[in-house]
Amino acid sequence: VTLAHIGLGSNLGDSRRIVADAIDALSALPHVRSLHASALYETPPWGVVDQPPFVNAVAQIETAATARALLDDMLAIERAAGRVRDGSRWGPRALDLDLLLYGGAILSEPGLDVPHPRIAQRAFVLLPLADIAPDIHVPGAGRVRDLLARVDADGCRRLA
Ligand code: A4P
Ligand code: MG
């Protein structure tokens, strides 16, 4: 069994509901033994700033799945949640699931980079991650609470 951390984000549709439902979907996976979720946060868009704010959260799970199998399940949840009925067409994606950490593993494979790149630069990841795992070590980067102290979390707001 491996302790893994998954980042969730949405900025399209009913983002709070979408993120909450995705957390439920993760906990229902047959290989997931336990799940602890952070609070939900509203965060200013990072990278491409000309888009609506995000709702972000992090889920910590104990899983019996390999990183690859877990990622495949995450992508299936993402696809299901991100597809909105629009007549006969499927609308845009509304959910991003990122495999942030998989135990202490460092993986660099086609379509699978762990730890997820750029964790250390992102308040929208570090803030919810620090809710549940402040002392965990991000391989190659440092302890979550120390990384969080170095980023700009202005504009991030914990949702009730
Ligand atoms: N992939 C490789 N490694 C991983 C991993 N560890 N976890 C591959 C998840 N996926 C991984 O994913 C594209 C491919 O990455 C997957 O098929 C998988 O094989 P994607 O989610 O479609 O890629 P993306 O999201 O378009 O690109 P990227 O760079 O991952 O974007 P991010 O990092 O997800 O950023 N601002 C705020 N405030 N909050 C946000 O959540 N999110 C983004 C997107 C930008 N700004 C944001 C937020
Ligand atoms: Mg992504």
Short mmCIF file of N, CA and C in Angstrom, two decimals, residues 28-116:
data_model
loop_
_atom_site.label_atom_id
_atom_site.label_comp_id
_atom_site.label_asym_id
_atom_site.label_seq_id
_atom_site.Cartn_x
_atom_site.Cartn_y
_atom_site.Cartn_z
N ALA A 28 -14.11 5.90 -3.92
CA ALA A 28 -14.86 4.71 -4.33
C ALA A 28 -14.01 3.75 -5.18
N LEU A 29 -12.81 4.14 -5.56
CA LEU A 29 -11.97 3.22 -6.36
C LEU A 29 -11.64 1.99 -5.53
N PRO A 30 -11.70 0.81 -6.15
CA PRO A 30 -11.56 -0.44 -5.37
C PRO A 30 -10.19 -0.58 -4.71
N HIS A 31 -9.16 0.05 -5.27
CA HIS A 31 -7.82 -0.09 -4.70
C HIS A 31 -7.50 1.00 -3.68
N VAL A 32 -8.46 1.87 -3.40
CA VAL A 32 -8.22 2.95 -2.42
C VAL A 32 -8.71 2.51 -1.05
N ARG A 33 -7.78 2.51 -0.08
CA ARG A 33 -8.08 2.01 1.27
C ARG A 33 -8.60 3.10 2.18
N SER A 34 -8.07 4.29 2.05
CA SER A 34 -8.53 5.39 2.90
C SER A 34 -8.28 6.68 2.16
N LEU A 35 -9.05 7.69 2.50
CA LEU A 35 -8.89 8.99 1.84
C LEU A 35 -9.07 10.10 2.86
N HIS A 36 -8.17 11.07 2.82
CA HIS A 36 -8.31 12.30 3.59
C HIS A 36 -8.25 13.46 2.61
N ALA A 37 -9.24 14.34 2.70
CA ALA A 37 -9.28 15.46 1.77
C ALA A 37 -8.98 16.76 2.51
N SER A 38 -8.34 17.67 1.81
CA SER A 38 -8.11 19.02 2.32
C SER A 38 -9.43 19.79 2.25
N ALA A 39 -9.39 21.00 2.77
CA ALA A 39 -10.46 21.95 2.48
C ALA A 39 -10.43 22.30 1.00
N LEU A 40 -11.52 22.91 0.52
CA LEU A 40 -11.54 23.48 -0.82
C LEU A 40 -11.04 24.92 -0.74
N TYR A 41 -10.29 25.32 -1.75
CA TYR A 41 -9.77 26.70 -1.82
C TYR A 41 -10.17 27.33 -3.13
N GLU A 42 -10.52 28.61 -3.07
CA GLU A 42 -10.62 29.40 -4.29
C GLU A 42 -9.27 30.06 -4.52
N THR A 43 -8.74 29.90 -5.73
CA THR A 43 -7.38 30.39 -6.01
C THR A 43 -7.35 31.17 -7.31
N PRO A 44 -6.55 32.23 -7.36
CA PRO A 44 -6.43 32.97 -8.63
C PRO A 44 -5.75 32.11 -9.68
N PRO A 45 -6.15 32.27 -10.94
CA PRO A 45 -5.55 31.46 -12.00
C PRO A 45 -4.05 31.68 -12.10
N TRP A 46 -3.32 30.61 -12.24
CA TRP A 46 -1.85 30.60 -12.30
C TRP A 46 -1.46 30.24 -13.72
N GLY A 47 -0.45 30.85 -14.25
CA GLY A 47 -0.03 30.54 -15.61
C GLY A 47 -0.80 31.41 -16.58
N VAL A 48 -1.85 30.87 -17.16
CA VAL A 48 -2.74 31.67 -18.00
C VAL A 48 -3.70 32.39 -17.06
N VAL A 49 -3.50 33.71 -16.88
CA VAL A 49 -4.25 34.41 -15.84
C VAL A 49 -5.61 34.92 -16.32
N ASP A 50 -5.81 34.93 -17.65
CA ASP A 50 -7.06 35.45 -18.20
C ASP A 50 -8.11 34.36 -18.26
N GLN A 51 -8.50 33.87 -17.09
CA GLN A 51 -9.52 32.83 -16.97
C GLN A 51 -10.09 32.91 -15.56
N PRO A 52 -11.25 32.29 -15.31
CA PRO A 52 -11.89 32.42 -14.00
C PRO A 52 -11.03 31.80 -12.90
N PRO A 53 -11.29 32.18 -11.63
CA PRO A 53 -10.59 31.55 -10.52
C PRO A 53 -10.88 30.05 -10.47
N PHE A 54 -9.99 29.33 -9.84
CA PHE A 54 -10.13 27.88 -9.69
C PHE A 54 -10.65 27.52 -8.31
N VAL A 55 -11.27 26.38 -8.21
CA VAL A 55 -11.43 25.69 -6.93
C VAL A 55 -10.40 24.57 -6.93
N ASN A 56 -9.56 24.54 -5.88
CA ASN A 56 -8.52 23.52 -5.76
C ASN A 56 -8.62 22.78 -4.43
N ALA A 57 -8.19 21.53 -4.43
CA ALA A 57 -8.14 20.72 -3.22
C ALA A 57 -7.08 19.64 -3.44
N VAL A 58 -6.73 18.95 -2.37
CA VAL A 58 -5.82 17.81 -2.45
C VAL A 58 -6.43 16.65 -1.68
N ALA A 59 -6.33 15.45 -2.25
CA ALA A 59 -6.76 14.23 -1.57
C ALA A 59 -5.53 13.36 -1.29
N GLN A 60 -5.46 12.88 -0.07
CA GLN A 60 -4.41 11.91 0.31
C GLN A 60 -5.07 10.54 0.39
N ILE A 61 -4.51 9.59 -0.34
CA ILE A 61 -5.09 8.24 -0.33
C ILE A 61 -4.02 7.20 0.02
N GLU A 62 -4.49 6.08 0.54
CA GLU A 62 -3.67 4.87 0.60
C GLU A 62 -4.19 3.98 -0.51
N THR A 63 -3.29 3.58 -1.41
CA THR A 63 -3.74 2.81 -2.57
C THR A 63 -2.89 1.57 -2.77
N ALA A 64 -3.55 0.53 -3.26
CA ALA A 64 -2.85 -0.70 -3.63
C ALA A 64 -2.49 -0.71 -5.11
N ALA A 65 -2.84 0.35 -5.83
CA ALA A 65 -2.58 0.41 -7.27
C ALA A 65 -1.18 0.95 -7.55
N THR A 66 -0.65 0.58 -8.70
CA THR A 66 0.58 1.21 -9.18
C THR A 66 0.28 2.65 -9.56
N ALA A 67 1.33 3.45 -9.69
CA ALA A 67 1.14 4.84 -10.08
C ALA A 67 0.45 4.92 -11.45
N ARG A 68 0.84 4.05 -12.35
CA ARG A 68 0.26 4.07 -13.70
C ARG A 68 -1.22 3.72 -13.67
N ALA A 69 -1.59 2.70 -12.89
CA ALA A 69 -3.00 2.30 -12.81
C ALA A 69 -3.83 3.40 -12.13
N LEU A 70 -3.25 4.00 -11.11
CA LEU A 70 -3.93 5.11 -10.43
C LEU A 70 -4.16 6.27 -11.40
N LEU A 71 -3.14 6.63 -12.15
CA LEU A 71 -3.28 7.73 -13.12
C LEU A 71 -4.36 7.42 -14.15
N ASP A 72 -4.41 6.18 -14.61
CA ASP A 72 -5.45 5.80 -15.58
C ASP A 72 -6.84 6.01 -14.99
N ASP A 73 -7.03 5.63 -13.71
CA ASP A 73 -8.33 5.85 -13.06
C ASP A 73 -8.62 7.33 -12.90
N MET A 74 -7.58 8.10 -12.58
CA MET A 74 -7.76 9.55 -12.44
C MET A 74 -8.19 10.17 -13.77
N LEU A 75 -7.57 9.74 -14.85
CA LEU A 75 -7.93 10.30 -16.15
C LEU A 75 -9.36 9.93 -16.52
N ALA A 76 -9.81 8.74 -16.12
CA ALA A 76 -11.19 8.33 -16.39
C ALA A 76 -12.17 9.21 -15.60
N ILE A 77 -11.85 9.51 -14.35
CA ILE A 77 -12.70 10.39 -13.53
C ILE A 77 -12.74 11.79 -14.14
N GLU A 78 -11.56 12.24 -14.59
CA GLU A 78 -11.45 13.55 -15.22
C GLU A 78 -12.32 13.62 -16.48
N ARG A 79 -12.22 12.61 -17.29
CA ARG A 79 -13.01 12.60 -18.53
C ARG A 79 -14.49 12.60 -18.22
N ALA A 80 -14.91 11.77 -17.28
CA ALA A 80 -16.34 11.67 -16.96
C ALA A 80 -16.86 12.99 -16.41
N ALA A 81 -16.11 13.61 -15.51
CA ALA A 81 -16.60 14.83 -14.87
C ALA A 81 -16.49 16.04 -15.78
N GLY A 82 -15.52 16.01 -16.68
CA GLY A 82 -15.26 17.18 -17.50
C GLY A 82 -16.17 17.28 -18.69
N ARG A 83 -16.92 16.25 -18.93
CA ARG A 83 -17.77 16.25 -20.11
C ARG A 83 -19.18 16.64 -19.73
N VAL A 84 -19.61 17.77 -20.29
CA VAL A 84 -20.92 18.31 -19.98
C VAL A 84 -21.79 18.16 -21.21
N ARG A 85 -23.00 17.64 -20.99
CA ARG A 85 -23.91 17.48 -22.12
C ARG A 85 -24.27 18.83 -22.74
N ASP A 86 -24.11 18.94 -24.03
CA ASP A 86 -24.43 20.16 -24.76
C ASP A 86 -25.08 19.71 -26.05
N GLY A 87 -26.40 19.42 -25.98
CA GLY A 87 -27.05 18.78 -27.10
C GLY A 87 -26.42 17.41 -27.28
N SER A 88 -25.96 17.12 -28.48
CA SER A 88 -25.36 15.82 -28.72
C SER A 88 -23.84 15.88 -28.57
N ARG A 89 -23.34 17.07 -28.25
CA ARG A 89 -21.89 17.23 -28.18
C ARG A 89 -21.40 17.29 -26.74
N TRP A 90 -20.16 16.93 -26.57
CA TRP A 90 -19.56 17.01 -25.24
C TRP A 90 -18.84 18.35 -25.09
N GLY A 91 -19.10 18.99 -23.97
CA GLY A 91 -18.51 20.30 -23.73
C GLY A 91 -17.09 20.21 -23.21
N PRO A 92 -16.54 21.32 -22.73
CA PRO A 92 -15.13 21.38 -22.31
C PRO A 92 -14.87 20.68 -20.98
N ARG A 93 -13.62 20.37 -20.75
CA ARG A 93 -13.19 19.73 -19.52
C ARG A 93 -13.33 20.70 -18.34
N ALA A 94 -13.84 20.21 -17.23
CA ALA A 94 -14.03 21.05 -16.06
C ALA A 94 -13.24 20.55 -14.86
N LEU A 95 -12.41 19.55 -15.06
CA LEU A 95 -11.71 18.95 -13.91
C LEU A 95 -10.31 18.53 -14.32
N ASP A 96 -9.34 18.91 -13.48
CA ASP A 96 -7.95 18.47 -13.64
C ASP A 96 -7.56 17.66 -12.42
N LEU A 97 -7.06 16.48 -12.64
CA LEU A 97 -6.53 15.66 -11.54
C LEU A 97 -5.05 15.44 -11.81
N ASP A 98 -4.23 15.82 -10.85
CA ASP A 98 -2.78 15.65 -11.00
C ASP A 98 -2.26 14.71 -9.91
N LEU A 99 -1.50 13.71 -10.32
CA LEU A 99 -0.83 12.86 -9.34
C LEU A 99 0.39 13.62 -8.84
N LEU A 100 0.27 14.17 -7.64
CA LEU A 100 1.32 15.04 -7.11
C LEU A 100 2.48 14.21 -6.59
N LEU A 101 2.15 13.24 -5.73
CA LEU A 101 3.15 12.41 -5.06
C LEU A 101 2.66 10.97 -5.03
N TYR A 102 3.58 10.04 -5.20
CA TYR A 102 3.26 8.62 -5.07
C TYR A 102 4.34 8.03 -4.16
N GLY A 103 4.01 7.96 -2.87
CA GLY A 103 5.04 7.60 -1.90
C GLY A 103 6.22 8.56 -2.08
N GLY A 104 7.41 8.02 -1.98
CA GLY A 104 8.60 8.86 -2.22
C GLY A 104 9.15 8.67 -3.61
N ALA A 105 8.32 8.14 -4.52
CA ALA A 105 8.81 7.76 -5.84
C ALA A 105 9.16 8.96 -6.71
N ILE A 106 10.18 8.79 -7.51
CA ILE A 106 10.51 9.73 -8.59
C ILE A 106 10.37 8.96 -9.88
N LEU A 107 9.36 9.35 -10.69
CA LEU A 107 9.07 8.64 -11.94
C LEU A 107 9.15 9.62 -13.09
N SER A 108 9.78 9.19 -14.16
CA SER A 108 9.84 10.01 -15.36
C SER A 108 9.66 9.07 -16.54
N GLU A 109 8.38 8.87 -16.89
CA GLU A 109 8.00 7.94 -17.94
C GLU A 109 7.11 8.69 -18.93
N PRO A 110 6.91 8.12 -20.10
CA PRO A 110 5.98 8.77 -21.03
C PRO A 110 4.61 8.96 -20.38
N GLY A 111 4.12 10.18 -20.29
CA GLY A 111 2.81 10.45 -19.72
C GLY A 111 2.72 10.32 -18.22
N LEU A 112 3.84 10.21 -17.53
CA LEU A 112 3.79 10.06 -16.07
C LEU A 112 5.06 10.62 -15.44
N ASP A 113 4.92 11.84 -14.90
CA ASP A 113 6.00 12.48 -14.17
C ASP A 113 5.60 12.67 -12.72
N VAL A 114 6.35 12.06 -11.81
CA VAL A 114 6.07 12.15 -10.38
C VAL A 114 7.40 12.43 -9.66
N PRO A 115 7.46 13.37 -8.73
CA PRO A 115 6.41 14.30 -8.34
C PRO A 115 5.94 15.14 -9.53
N HIS A 116 4.68 15.60 -9.45
CA HIS A 116 4.17 16.43 -10.53
C HIS A 116 5.05 17.68 -10.65
#
